[in-house]
Amino acid sequence: MTIGTNTAPAYRLQLVFDAGPTMSMWRPLLRRLRQSLAQDGPFGSVTVSVLKADGTLRGRQVENDRLVTLVLSDCSGPQWYPGPAGDRWHKTLRSWARVRPVAVVQPLPERMWQRTALPGTPGRVHAPAAGSANSELIFTAYDSAPHAGADSIPVPVLEPSSAWLENWFTLLGASGTEVPAAVAFIPQALPAEGTTSPAGLTAEELVLRFRATASPEAFRLAGHLAAGVPHLPVMQLLHSSVETAPCPSHLAEVILSGLLRAVPGRPGIYAFREGVASVLLRTVPRSSLSRTVALLRQAEPSMRRALVSAEASRLVG
């Protein structure tokens, strides 16, 4: 990622990395983003804070009139939804957006944003002054206006690319500017907790729901992941073997699909919901499944554990 030179005055950047249960795969992006922003962004300094799944922050918190905040998150962890963690993070995020520039870098592709807690609406954002706080921004949607609610604060949602970041830099650096952007709104209070849950669906319903919205690459990958233990290093190994040019967003689609549940403990450890792996394995041709099982068995000595699921072993022999 290369960001063009910007002539805006230097700000101090607080880069917040969401370390929630779905974010382990995006740590390499954090490193690239931090390096690019430090070298080419309009920032005199870049510090990193960590947003934990309980809605609290780890890292030194600095207040400064030249401070801006950029949050790297897929907006899919518990701290983004109603509940104690969500209430805690929501209060923090709103307090920042009232007094300083804040944006979210969303690593998922834009077509997936509607499935997250911060979907974003495309339009144009006007900043009345350089470095305007989010509460001062004026947003005009291209189509129908979003249902923001009273006292909601707009927050730009960005793809992790030069074009999107440079538009945000323009808002920071000049008075009276207007740029294209996607914007989400932080309401005054989170809604009451919902009751819908993947746990209430059968395995067949979960897979059918995923197939209806997933990319072909993600659905194909899910079938191969069902052959092994769904731990992030194993899933990344299979991803690189199934796709000639693996895209992280395809793996993210599977992780966020509801087919898996996070296992408490170390991030990146998942388990398929009951019956889901069996349904997914039926979508994989026998010859392809045999190759995947062979790859997993070859990797078992280096990972020092069994990697092939019992059902995949039975199917392949």
PDB file of C-alpha atoms in Angstrom:
ATOM      1  CA  MET A   1       0.000   0.000   0.000  1.00  0.00           C
ATOM      2  CA  THR A   2       1.484   3.306  -1.117  1.00  0.00           C
ATOM      3  CA  ILE A   3       0.011   6.613  -0.007  1.00  0.00           C
ATOM      4  CA  GLY A   4       0.804   9.735  -1.960  1.00  0.00           C
ATOM      5  CA  THR A   5       2.516  12.722  -0.380  1.00  0.00           C
ATOM      6  CA  ASN A   6       0.099  15.137   1.269  1.00  0.00           C
ATOM      7  CA  THR A   7       0.677  18.773   2.120  1.00  0.00           C
ATOM      8  CA  ALA A   8      -1.671  18.858   5.144  1.00  0.00           C
ATOM      9  CA  PRO A   9      -0.152  19.962   8.454  1.00  0.00           C
ATOM     10  CA  ALA A  10       1.166  17.199  10.678  1.00  0.00           C
ATOM     11  CA  TYR A  11      -1.289  15.476  12.988  1.00  0.00           C
ATOM     12  CA  ARG A  12      -0.690  12.878  15.655  1.00  0.00           C
ATOM     13  CA  LEU A  13      -2.351   9.628  14.628  1.00  0.00           C
ATOM     14  CA  GLN A  14      -3.840   7.128  17.051  1.00  0.00           C
ATOM     15  CA  LEU A  15      -4.094   3.872  15.087  1.00  0.00           C
ATOM     16  CA  VAL A  16      -6.466   1.490  16.885  1.00  0.00           C
ATOM     17  CA  PHE A  17      -6.264  -2.209  16.019  1.00  0.00           C
ATOM     18  CA  ASP A  18      -9.339  -4.259  16.813  1.00  0.00           C
ATOM     19  CA  ALA A  19      -8.058  -7.468  18.416  1.00  0.00           C
ATOM     20  CA  GLY A  20     -11.489  -9.093  18.537  1.00  0.00           C
ATOM     21  CA  PRO A  21     -12.023 -12.788  17.752  1.00  0.00           C
ATOM     22  CA  THR A  22     -12.353 -12.306  13.972  1.00  0.00           C
ATOM     23  CA  MET A  23      -9.333 -10.048  13.451  1.00  0.00           C
ATOM     24  CA  SER A  24      -6.261 -12.302  13.785  1.00  0.00           C
ATOM     25  CA  MET A  25      -5.891 -12.683  10.023  1.00  0.00           C
ATOM     26  CA  TRP A  26      -5.566  -8.910   9.552  1.00  0.00           C
ATOM     27  CA  ARG A  27      -2.405  -8.381  11.636  1.00  0.00           C
ATOM     28  CA  PRO A  28      -0.181  -8.242   8.506  1.00  0.00           C
ATOM     29  CA  LEU A  29      -2.430  -5.448   7.200  1.00  0.00           C
ATOM     30  CA  LEU A  30      -1.913  -3.550  10.472  1.00  0.00           C
ATOM     31  CA  ARG A  31       1.865  -3.662   9.957  1.00  0.00           C
ATOM     32  CA  ARG A  32       1.621  -2.446   6.359  1.00  0.00           C
ATOM     33  CA  LEU A  33      -0.865   0.257   7.233  1.00  0.00           C
ATOM     34  CA  ARG A  34       1.203   1.555  10.128  1.00  0.00           C
ATOM     35  CA  GLN A  35       4.328   1.717   7.972  1.00  0.00           C
ATOM     36  CA  SER A  36       2.563   3.515   5.118  1.00  0.00           C
ATOM     37  CA  LEU A  37       0.882   6.043   7.385  1.00  0.00           C
ATOM     38  CA  ALA A  38       4.099   6.792   9.251  1.00  0.00           C
ATOM     39  CA  GLN A  39       6.079   7.291   6.046  1.00  0.00           C
ATOM     40  CA  ASP A  40       3.594   8.960   3.692  1.00  0.00           C
ATOM     41  CA  GLY A  41       0.636  10.231   5.709  1.00  0.00           C
ATOM     42  CA  PRO A  42       0.205  13.755   7.117  1.00  0.00           C
ATOM     43  CA  PHE A  43       1.232  12.604  10.577  1.00  0.00           C
ATOM     44  CA  GLY A  44       4.052  13.687  12.813  1.00  0.00           C
ATOM     45  CA  SER A  45       3.714  10.497  14.854  1.00  0.00           C
ATOM     46  CA  VAL A  46       1.774   7.216  14.805  1.00  0.00           C
ATOM     47  CA  THR A  47       0.931   5.286  17.974  1.00  0.00           C
ATOM     48  CA  VAL A  48      -0.959   1.998  18.160  1.00  0.00           C
ATOM     49  CA  SER A  49      -3.674   1.112  20.649  1.00  0.00           C
ATOM     50  CA  VAL A  50      -5.470  -2.230  20.856  1.00  0.00           C
ATOM     51  CA  LEU A  51      -9.245  -2.559  21.102  1.00  0.00           C
ATOM     52  CA  LYS A  52     -10.079  -5.730  23.019  1.00  0.00           C
ATOM     53  CA  ALA A  53     -13.203  -7.863  22.677  1.00  0.00           C
ATOM     54  CA  ASP A  54     -14.491  -6.583  26.020  1.00  0.00           C
ATOM     55  CA  GLY A  55     -14.619  -3.037  24.613  1.00  0.00           C
ATOM     56  CA  THR A  56     -11.582  -1.725  26.510  1.00  0.00           C
ATOM     57  CA  LEU A  57      -8.383  -0.250  25.069  1.00  0.00           C
ATOM     58  CA  ARG A  58      -4.811  -1.307  25.702  1.00  0.00           C
ATOM     59  CA  GLY A  59      -1.995   1.142  25.085  1.00  0.00           C
ATOM     60  CA  ARG A  60      -1.036   4.670  26.069  1.00  0.00           C
ATOM     61  CA  GLN A  61      -3.896   7.119  25.523  1.00  0.00           C
ATOM     62  CA  VAL A  62      -2.814  10.599  24.433  1.00  0.00           C
ATOM     63  CA  GLU A  63      -5.058  13.663  24.228  1.00  0.00           C
ATOM     64  CA  ASN A  64      -3.947  16.442  21.910  1.00  0.00           C
ATOM     65  CA  ASP A  65      -5.645  19.090  19.782  1.00  0.00           C
ATOM     66  CA  ARG A  66      -3.845  17.652  16.726  1.00  0.00           C
ATOM     67  CA  LEU A  67      -4.881  14.055  17.471  1.00  0.00           C
ATOM     68  CA  VAL A  68      -6.867  12.013  14.943  1.00  0.00           C
ATOM     69  CA  THR A  69      -7.989   8.382  15.240  1.00  0.00           C
ATOM     70  CA  LEU A  70      -8.077   5.612  12.665  1.00  0.00           C
ATOM     71  CA  VAL A  71      -9.644   2.284  13.690  1.00  0.00           C
ATOM     72  CA  LEU A  72      -8.719  -0.895  11.780  1.00  0.00           C
ATOM     73  CA  SER A  73     -11.640  -3.278  12.276  1.00  0.00           C
ATOM     74  CA  ASP A  74     -14.005  -5.631  10.485  1.00  0.00           C
ATOM     75  CA  CYS A  75     -16.718  -4.314  12.853  1.00  0.00           C
ATOM     76  CA  SER A  76     -17.857  -7.857  13.579  1.00  0.00           C
ATOM     77  CA  GLY A  77     -16.687  -8.585  17.123  1.00  0.00           C
ATOM     78  CA  PRO A  78     -18.797  -8.423  20.288  1.00  0.00           C
ATOM     79  CA  GLN A  79     -17.583  -4.897  21.087  1.00  0.00           C
ATOM     80  CA  TRP A  80     -19.518  -3.592  18.076  1.00  0.00           C
ATOM     81  CA  TYR A  81     -22.894  -4.990  19.130  1.00  0.00           C
ATOM     82  CA  PRO A  82     -25.317  -4.414  22.010  1.00  0.00           C
ATOM     83  CA  GLY A  83     -24.093  -5.736  25.335  1.00  0.00           C
ATOM     84  CA  PRO A  84     -21.568  -4.684  28.011  1.00  0.00           C
ATOM     85  CA  ALA A  85     -18.591  -4.732  25.609  1.00  0.00           C
ATOM     86  CA  GLY A  86     -20.502  -2.859  22.927  1.00  0.00           C
ATOM     87  CA  ASP A  87     -21.775  -0.227  25.339  1.00  0.00           C
ATOM     88  CA  ARG A  88     -18.244   0.388  26.592  1.00  0.00           C
ATOM     89  CA  TRP A  89     -16.709   0.761  23.116  1.00  0.00           C
ATOM     90  CA  HIS A  90     -19.666   2.765  21.796  1.00  0.00           C
ATOM     91  CA  LYS A  91     -19.216   5.320  24.563  1.00  0.00           C
ATOM     92  CA  THR A  92     -15.498   5.652  23.774  1.00  0.00           C
ATOM     93  CA  LEU A  93     -15.997   5.933  20.023  1.00  0.00           C
ATOM     94  CA  ARG A  94     -18.696   8.597  20.360  1.00  0.00           C
ATOM     95  CA  SER A  95     -16.585  10.615  22.790  1.00  0.00           C
ATOM     96  CA  TRP A  96     -13.755  10.696  20.242  1.00  0.00           C
ATOM     97  CA  ALA A  97     -15.988  11.494  17.258  1.00  0.00           C
ATOM     98  CA  ARG A  98     -17.517  14.482  19.055  1.00  0.00           C
ATOM     99  CA  VAL A  99     -14.174  16.272  19.387  1.00  0.00           C
ATOM    100  CA  ARG A 100     -11.749  14.961  16.747  1.00  0.00           C
ATOM    101  CA  PRO A 101     -11.524  13.331  13.301  1.00  0.00           C
ATOM    102  CA  VAL A 102     -12.196   9.585  13.449  1.00  0.00           C
ATOM    103  CA  ALA A 103     -12.446   7.045  10.625  1.00  0.00           C
ATOM    104  CA  VAL A 104     -12.650   3.269  10.348  1.00  0.00           C
ATOM    105  CA  VAL A 105     -10.510   1.257   7.934  1.00  0.00           C
ATOM    106  CA  GLN A 106     -12.586  -1.791   6.985  1.00  0.00           C
ATOM    107  CA  PRO A 107     -10.491  -4.695   5.617  1.00  0.00           C
ATOM    108  CA  LEU A 108     -13.545  -6.515   4.258  1.00  0.00           C
ATOM    109  CA  PRO A 109     -14.639  -5.735   0.677  1.00  0.00           C
ATOM    110  CA  GLU A 110     -17.393  -3.135   0.408  1.00  0.00           C
ATOM    111  CA  ARG A 111     -19.977  -5.720  -0.702  1.00  0.00           C
ATOM    112  CA  MET A 112     -19.670  -7.340   2.760  1.00  0.00           C
ATOM    113  CA  TRP A 113     -20.072  -4.179   4.831  1.00  0.00           C
ATOM    114  CA  GLN A 114     -23.837  -4.562   5.121  1.00  0.00           C
ATOM    115  CA  ARG A 115     -23.269  -7.727   7.182  1.00  0.00           C
ATOM    116  CA  THR A 116     -21.261  -5.825   9.801  1.00  0.00           C
ATOM    117  CA  ALA A 117     -22.168  -3.476  12.637  1.00  0.00           C
ATOM    118  CA  LEU A 118     -20.962  -0.453  10.610  1.00  0.00           C
ATOM    119  CA  PRO A 119     -22.359  -0.899   7.086  1.00  0.00           C
ATOM    120  CA  GLY A 120     -21.644   2.527   5.573  1.00  0.00           C
ATOM    121  CA  THR A 121     -23.663   4.511   3.011  1.00  0.00           C
ATOM    122  CA  PRO A 122     -21.972   5.962  -0.111  1.00  0.00           C
ATOM    123  CA  GLY A 123     -22.146   9.711  -0.658  1.00  0.00           C
ATOM    124  CA  ARG A 124     -20.105  12.876  -0.162  1.00  0.00           C
ATOM    125  CA  VAL A 125     -18.674  14.344   3.036  1.00  0.00           C
ATOM    126  CA  HIS A 126     -18.117  18.069   3.574  1.00  0.00           C
ATOM    127  CA  ALA A 127     -15.669  19.348   6.220  1.00  0.00           C
ATOM    128  CA  PRO A 128     -16.252  23.022   7.159  1.00  0.00           C
ATOM    129  CA  ALA A 129     -12.685  23.406   8.434  1.00  0.00           C
ATOM    130  CA  ALA A 130      -9.378  21.573   8.346  1.00  0.00           C
ATOM    131  CA  GLY A 131      -9.341  18.837  10.943  1.00  0.00           C
ATOM    132  CA  SER A 132     -13.069  19.118  11.672  1.00  0.00           C
ATOM    133  CA  ALA A 133     -14.390  16.734  14.304  1.00  0.00           C
ATOM    134  CA  ASN A 134     -16.800  14.117  12.995  1.00  0.00           C
ATOM    135  CA  SER A 135     -19.671  15.869  14.759  1.00  0.00           C
ATOM    136  CA  GLU A 136     -19.098  18.846  12.414  1.00  0.00           C
ATOM    137  CA  LEU A 137     -19.066  16.863   9.163  1.00  0.00           C
ATOM    138  CA  ILE A 138     -21.956  17.175   6.708  1.00  0.00           C
ATOM    139  CA  PHE A 139     -22.886  14.029   4.772  1.00  0.00           C
ATOM    140  CA  THR A 140     -25.006  13.832   1.604  1.00  0.00           C
ATOM    141  CA  ALA A 141     -25.938  10.339   0.448  1.00  0.00           C
ATOM    142  CA  TYR A 142     -25.950   9.538  -3.265  1.00  0.00           C
ATOM    143  CA  ASP A 143     -29.286   7.745  -3.015  1.00  0.00           C
ATOM    144  CA  SER A 144     -31.696   7.637  -0.100  1.00  0.00           C
ATOM    145  CA  ALA A 145     -30.496   9.173   3.149  1.00  0.00           C
ATOM    146  CA  PRO A 146     -29.549   6.650   5.873  1.00  0.00           C
ATOM    147  CA  HIS A 147     -31.702   6.360   8.972  1.00  0.00           C
ATOM    148  CA  ALA A 148     -29.193   8.047  11.244  1.00  0.00           C
ATOM    149  CA  GLY A 149     -31.397   9.010  14.170  1.00  0.00           C
ATOM    150  CA  ALA A 150     -31.173  12.113  16.307  1.00  0.00           C
ATOM    151  CA  ASP A 151     -27.711  13.099  17.547  1.00  0.00           C
ATOM    152  CA  SER A 152     -25.979  10.407  15.481  1.00  0.00           C
ATOM    153  CA  ILE A 153     -22.384  11.188  14.508  1.00  0.00           C
ATOM    154  CA  PRO A 154     -21.039  10.361  11.026  1.00  0.00           C
ATOM    155  CA  VAL A 155     -17.896   8.246  10.768  1.00  0.00           C
ATOM    156  CA  PRO A 156     -16.165   7.657   7.399  1.00  0.00           C
ATOM    157  CA  VAL A 157     -15.598   3.984   6.573  1.00  0.00           C
ATOM    158  CA  LEU A 158     -12.586   3.421   4.316  1.00  0.00           C
ATOM    159  CA  GLU A 159     -11.147   0.627   2.261  1.00  0.00           C
ATOM    160  CA  PRO A 160      -7.435   0.052   3.046  1.00  0.00           C
ATOM    161  CA  SER A 161      -6.287   1.643  -0.207  1.00  0.00           C
ATOM    162  CA  SER A 162      -4.475   4.815  -1.189  1.00  0.00           C
ATOM    163  CA  ALA A 163      -7.477   6.437  -2.888  1.00  0.00           C
ATOM    164  CA  TRP A 164      -9.757   6.057   0.134  1.00  0.00           C
ATOM    165  CA  LEU A 165      -7.107   7.177   2.630  1.00  0.00           C
ATOM    166  CA  GLU A 166      -6.095  10.200   0.557  1.00  0.00           C
ATOM    167  CA  ASN A 167      -9.713  11.373   0.436  1.00  0.00           C
ATOM    168  CA  TRP A 168      -9.733  11.265   4.226  1.00  0.00           C
ATOM    169  CA  PHE A 169      -6.442  13.178   4.314  1.00  0.00           C
ATOM    170  CA  THR A 170      -8.099  15.860   2.188  1.00  0.00           C
ATOM    171  CA  LEU A 171     -10.793  16.308   4.833  1.00  0.00           C
ATOM    172  CA  LEU A 172      -8.077  16.690   7.461  1.00  0.00           C
ATOM    173  CA  GLY A 173      -5.981  19.152   5.538  1.00  0.00           C
ATOM    174  CA  ALA A 174      -8.153  21.862   4.006  1.00  0.00           C
ATOM    175  CA  SER A 175     -11.155  24.022   4.913  1.00  0.00           C
ATOM    176  CA  GLY A 176     -14.425  23.663   3.040  1.00  0.00           C
ATOM    177  CA  THR A 177     -13.481  20.450   1.286  1.00  0.00           C
ATOM    178  CA  GLU A 178     -15.883  17.788   0.036  1.00  0.00           C
ATOM    179  CA  VAL A 179     -14.894  14.256  -0.950  1.00  0.00           C
ATOM    180  CA  PRO A 180     -16.627  10.997  -1.909  1.00  0.00           C
ATOM    181  CA  ALA A 181     -16.905   8.623   1.033  1.00  0.00           C
ATOM    182  CA  ALA A 182     -18.894   5.879   2.680  1.00  0.00           C
ATOM    183  CA  VAL A 183     -20.262   6.927   6.038  1.00  0.00           C
ATOM    184  CA  ALA A 184     -21.752   5.057   8.988  1.00  0.00           C
ATOM    185  CA  PHE A 185     -23.475   6.689  11.926  1.00  0.00           C
ATOM    186  CA  ILE A 186     -22.774   6.230  15.627  1.00  0.00           C
ATOM    187  CA  PRO A 187     -26.149   6.566  17.390  1.00  0.00           C
ATOM    188  CA  GLN A 188     -26.662   8.180  20.750  1.00  0.00           C
ATOM    189  CA  ALA A 189     -27.232   4.723  22.242  1.00  0.00           C
ATOM    190  CA  LEU A 190     -26.982   1.183  20.939  1.00  0.00           C
ATOM    191  CA  PRO A 191     -30.286  -0.607  20.319  1.00  0.00           C
ATOM    192  CA  ALA A 192     -31.463  -3.373  22.600  1.00  0.00           C
ATOM    193  CA  GLU A 193     -29.785  -6.740  22.121  1.00  0.00           C
ATOM    194  CA  GLY A 194     -31.219  -8.771  19.293  1.00  0.00           C
ATOM    195  CA  THR A 195     -32.251 -12.393  19.598  1.00  0.00           C
ATOM    196  CA  THR A 196     -31.267 -13.776  16.183  1.00  0.00           C
ATOM    197  CA  SER A 197     -28.395 -16.251  16.316  1.00  0.00           C
ATOM    198  CA  PRO A 198     -26.836 -18.787  13.940  1.00  0.00           C
ATOM    199  CA  ALA A 199     -27.244 -21.312  16.761  1.00  0.00           C
ATOM    200  CA  GLY A 200     -30.990 -21.284  16.061  1.00  0.00           C
ATOM    201  CA  LEU A 201     -30.560 -22.617  12.490  1.00  0.00           C
ATOM    202  CA  THR A 202     -29.942 -26.165  11.303  1.00  0.00           C
ATOM    203  CA  ALA A 203     -26.666 -27.058   9.613  1.00  0.00           C
ATOM    204  CA  GLU A 204     -28.399 -27.222   6.227  1.00  0.00           C
ATOM    205  CA  GLU A 205     -29.987 -23.799   6.758  1.00  0.00           C
ATOM    206  CA  LEU A 206     -26.657 -22.268   7.746  1.00  0.00           C
ATOM    207  CA  VAL A 207     -24.917 -23.614   4.648  1.00  0.00           C
ATOM    208  CA  LEU A 208     -27.768 -22.590   2.333  1.00  0.00           C
ATOM    209  CA  ARG A 209     -27.780 -19.089   3.819  1.00  0.00           C
ATOM    210  CA  PHE A 210     -24.023 -18.829   3.300  1.00  0.00           C
ATOM    211  CA  ARG A 211     -24.203 -20.119  -0.261  1.00  0.00           C
ATOM    212  CA  ALA A 212     -26.838 -17.502  -1.131  1.00  0.00           C
ATOM    213  CA  THR A 213     -24.540 -14.579  -0.270  1.00  0.00           C
ATOM    214  CA  ALA A 214     -20.964 -15.895  -0.465  1.00  0.00           C
ATOM    215  CA  SER A 215     -18.542 -15.468  -3.324  1.00  0.00           C
ATOM    216  CA  PRO A 216     -17.864 -18.703  -5.285  1.00  0.00           C
ATOM    217  CA  GLU A 217     -14.306 -18.694  -3.939  1.00  0.00           C
ATOM    218  CA  ALA A 218     -15.451 -18.461  -0.326  1.00  0.00           C
ATOM    219  CA  PHE A 219     -18.014 -21.245  -0.703  1.00  0.00           C
ATOM    220  CA  ARG A 220     -15.455 -23.535  -2.353  1.00  0.00           C
ATOM    221  CA  LEU A 221     -12.950 -22.749   0.392  1.00  0.00           C
ATOM    222  CA  ALA A 222     -15.481 -23.540   3.144  1.00  0.00           C
ATOM    223  CA  GLY A 223     -15.841 -27.085   1.845  1.00  0.00           C
ATOM    224  CA  HIS A 224     -12.100 -27.664   1.993  1.00  0.00           C
ATOM    225  CA  LEU A 225     -11.807 -26.110   5.458  1.00  0.00           C
ATOM    226  CA  ALA A 226     -14.361 -28.656   6.700  1.00  0.00           C
ATOM    227  CA  ALA A 227     -11.779 -31.376   6.028  1.00  0.00           C
ATOM    228  CA  GLY A 228      -9.476 -30.065   8.757  1.00  0.00           C
ATOM    229  CA  VAL A 229      -9.428 -28.451  12.161  1.00  0.00           C
ATOM    230  CA  PRO A 230     -10.593 -24.832  11.724  1.00  0.00           C
ATOM    231  CA  HIS A 231      -7.662 -23.103  13.388  1.00  0.00           C
ATOM    232  CA  LEU A 232      -6.383 -20.011  11.618  1.00  0.00           C
ATOM    233  CA  PRO A 233      -2.909 -21.358  10.617  1.00  0.00           C
ATOM    234  CA  VAL A 234      -4.541 -24.502   9.186  1.00  0.00           C
ATOM    235  CA  MET A 235      -7.203 -22.487   7.378  1.00  0.00           C
ATOM    236  CA  GLN A 236      -4.553 -20.209   5.886  1.00  0.00           C
ATOM    237  CA  LEU A 237      -2.588 -23.260   4.715  1.00  0.00           C
ATOM    238  CA  LEU A 238      -5.643 -24.678   2.973  1.00  0.00           C
ATOM    239  CA  HIS A 239      -6.571 -21.291   1.552  1.00  0.00           C
ATOM    240  CA  SER A 240      -3.184 -20.973  -0.136  1.00  0.00           C
ATOM    241  CA  SER A 241      -3.558 -24.438  -1.649  1.00  0.00           C
ATOM    242  CA  VAL A 242      -7.147 -24.091  -2.883  1.00  0.00           C
ATOM    243  CA  GLU A 243      -6.644 -20.685  -4.543  1.00  0.00           C
ATOM    244  CA  THR A 244      -3.838 -19.763  -6.930  1.00  0.00           C
ATOM    245  CA  ALA A 245      -4.074 -16.130  -5.757  1.00  0.00           C
ATOM    246  CA  PRO A 246      -5.636 -16.352  -2.270  1.00  0.00           C
ATOM    247  CA  CYS A 247      -7.543 -13.245  -1.189  1.00  0.00           C
ATOM    248  CA  PRO A 248      -7.902 -12.697   2.586  1.00  0.00           C
ATOM    249  CA  SER A 249     -11.488 -11.527   2.143  1.00  0.00           C
ATOM    250  CA  HIS A 250     -12.560 -15.002   0.984  1.00  0.00           C
ATOM    251  CA  LEU A 251     -11.305 -16.534   4.212  1.00  0.00           C
ATOM    252  CA  ALA A 252     -12.921 -13.679   6.126  1.00  0.00           C
ATOM    253  CA  GLU A 253     -16.266 -14.519   4.489  1.00  0.00           C
ATOM    254  CA  VAL A 254     -16.075 -18.036   5.927  1.00  0.00           C
ATOM    255  CA  ILE A 255     -15.006 -16.899   9.383  1.00  0.00           C
ATOM    256  CA  LEU A 256     -17.847 -14.357   9.550  1.00  0.00           C
ATOM    257  CA  SER A 257     -20.454 -16.613   7.957  1.00  0.00           C
ATOM    258  CA  GLY A 258     -21.976 -18.083  11.120  1.00  0.00           C
ATOM    259  CA  LEU A 259     -20.766 -21.555  10.081  1.00  0.00           C
ATOM    260  CA  LEU A 260     -18.090 -21.319  12.772  1.00  0.00           C
ATOM    261  CA  ARG A 261     -17.998 -20.304  16.397  1.00  0.00           C
ATOM    262  CA  ALA A 262     -14.969 -18.893  18.185  1.00  0.00           C
ATOM    263  CA  VAL A 263     -13.478 -21.165  20.826  1.00  0.00           C
ATOM    264  CA  PRO A 264     -12.665 -19.308  24.062  1.00  0.00           C
ATOM    265  CA  GLY A 265      -8.956 -18.820  24.636  1.00  0.00           C
ATOM    266  CA  ARG A 266      -6.350 -17.987  22.036  1.00  0.00           C
ATOM    267  CA  PRO A 267      -7.637 -15.905  19.065  1.00  0.00           C
ATOM    268  CA  GLY A 268      -7.909 -17.718  15.749  1.00  0.00           C
ATOM    269  CA  ILE A 269      -9.274 -20.989  17.151  1.00  0.00           C
ATOM    270  CA  TYR A 270     -12.710 -21.970  15.810  1.00  0.00           C
ATOM    271  CA  ALA A 271     -15.073 -24.929  15.656  1.00  0.00           C
ATOM    272  CA  PHE A 272     -17.745 -25.704  13.081  1.00  0.00           C
ATOM    273  CA  ARG A 273     -21.275 -25.552  14.385  1.00  0.00           C
ATOM    274  CA  GLU A 274     -22.929 -28.941  14.821  1.00  0.00           C
ATOM    275  CA  GLY A 275     -23.442 -30.754  11.536  1.00  0.00           C
ATOM    276  CA  VAL A 276     -22.049 -27.964   9.347  1.00  0.00           C
ATOM    277  CA  ALA A 277     -18.767 -29.684   8.427  1.00  0.00           C
ATOM    278  CA  SER A 278     -20.672 -32.772   7.233  1.00  0.00           C
ATOM    279  CA  VAL A 279     -22.868 -30.667   4.945  1.00  0.00           C
ATOM    280  CA  LEU A 280     -19.900 -28.734   3.571  1.00  0.00           C
ATOM    281  CA  LEU A 281     -17.872 -31.864   2.841  1.00  0.00           C
ATOM    282  CA  ARG A 282     -20.642 -33.069   0.523  1.00  0.00           C
ATOM    283  CA  THR A 283     -19.963 -30.014  -1.687  1.00  0.00           C
ATOM    284  CA  VAL A 284     -16.346 -31.008  -2.403  1.00  0.00           C
ATOM    285  CA  PRO A 285     -15.536 -33.411  -5.286  1.00  0.00           C
ATOM    286  CA  ARG A 286     -13.912 -36.635  -4.055  1.00  0.00           C
ATOM    287  CA  SER A 287     -10.672 -36.051  -5.989  1.00  0.00           C
ATOM    288  CA  SER A 288     -10.296 -32.505  -4.579  1.00  0.00           C
ATOM    289  CA  LEU A 289     -11.057 -33.708  -1.057  1.00  0.00           C
ATOM    290  CA  SER A 290      -8.381 -36.397  -1.381  1.00  0.00           C
ATOM    291  CA  ARG A 291      -5.774 -33.789  -2.315  1.00  0.00           C
ATOM    292  CA  THR A 292      -6.771 -31.586   0.632  1.00  0.00           C
ATOM    293  CA  VAL A 293      -6.571 -34.481   3.093  1.00  0.00           C
ATOM    294  CA  ALA A 294      -3.163 -35.450   1.715  1.00  0.00           C
ATOM    295  CA  LEU A 295      -1.910 -31.888   2.190  1.00  0.00           C
ATOM    296  CA  LEU A 296      -3.140 -31.831   5.791  1.00  0.00           C
ATOM    297  CA  ARG A 297      -1.528 -35.180   6.585  1.00  0.00           C
ATOM    298  CA  GLN A 298       1.742 -33.940   5.121  1.00  0.00           C
ATOM    299  CA  ALA A 299       1.586 -30.852   7.375  1.00  0.00           C
ATOM    300  CA  GLU A 300       0.759 -32.753  10.574  1.00  0.00           C
ATOM    301  CA  PRO A 301       4.391 -33.423  11.660  1.00  0.00           C
ATOM    302  CA  SER A 302       5.345 -29.725  11.483  1.00  0.00           C
ATOM    303  CA  MET A 303       2.205 -28.659  13.358  1.00  0.00           C
ATOM    304  CA  ARG A 304       2.557 -31.531  15.842  1.00  0.00           C
ATOM    305  CA  ARG A 305      -1.094 -32.469  15.873  1.00  0.00           C
ATOM    306  CA  ALA A 306      -3.746 -34.276  13.865  1.00  0.00           C
ATOM    307  CA  LEU A 307      -5.228 -31.901  11.297  1.00  0.00           C
ATOM    308  CA  VAL A 308      -7.724 -34.051   9.384  1.00  0.00           C
ATOM    309  CA  SER A 309     -11.289 -34.300  10.640  1.00  0.00           C
ATOM    310  CA  ALA A 310     -12.624 -37.751  11.415  1.00  0.00           C
ATOM    311  CA  GLU A 311     -15.330 -37.480   8.767  1.00  0.00           C
ATOM    312  CA  ALA A 312     -12.910 -36.396   6.053  1.00  0.00           C
ATOM    313  CA  SER A 313     -10.667 -39.341   6.933  1.00  0.00           C
ATOM    314  CA  ARG A 314     -13.628 -41.705   6.663  1.00  0.00           C
ATOM    315  CA  LEU A 315     -14.703 -40.301   3.284  1.00  0.00           C
ATOM    316  CA  VAL A 316     -11.227 -40.485   1.762  1.00  0.00           C
ATOM    317  CA  GLY A 317     -10.010 -43.623   3.494  1.00  0.00           C
TER     318      GLY A 317
END
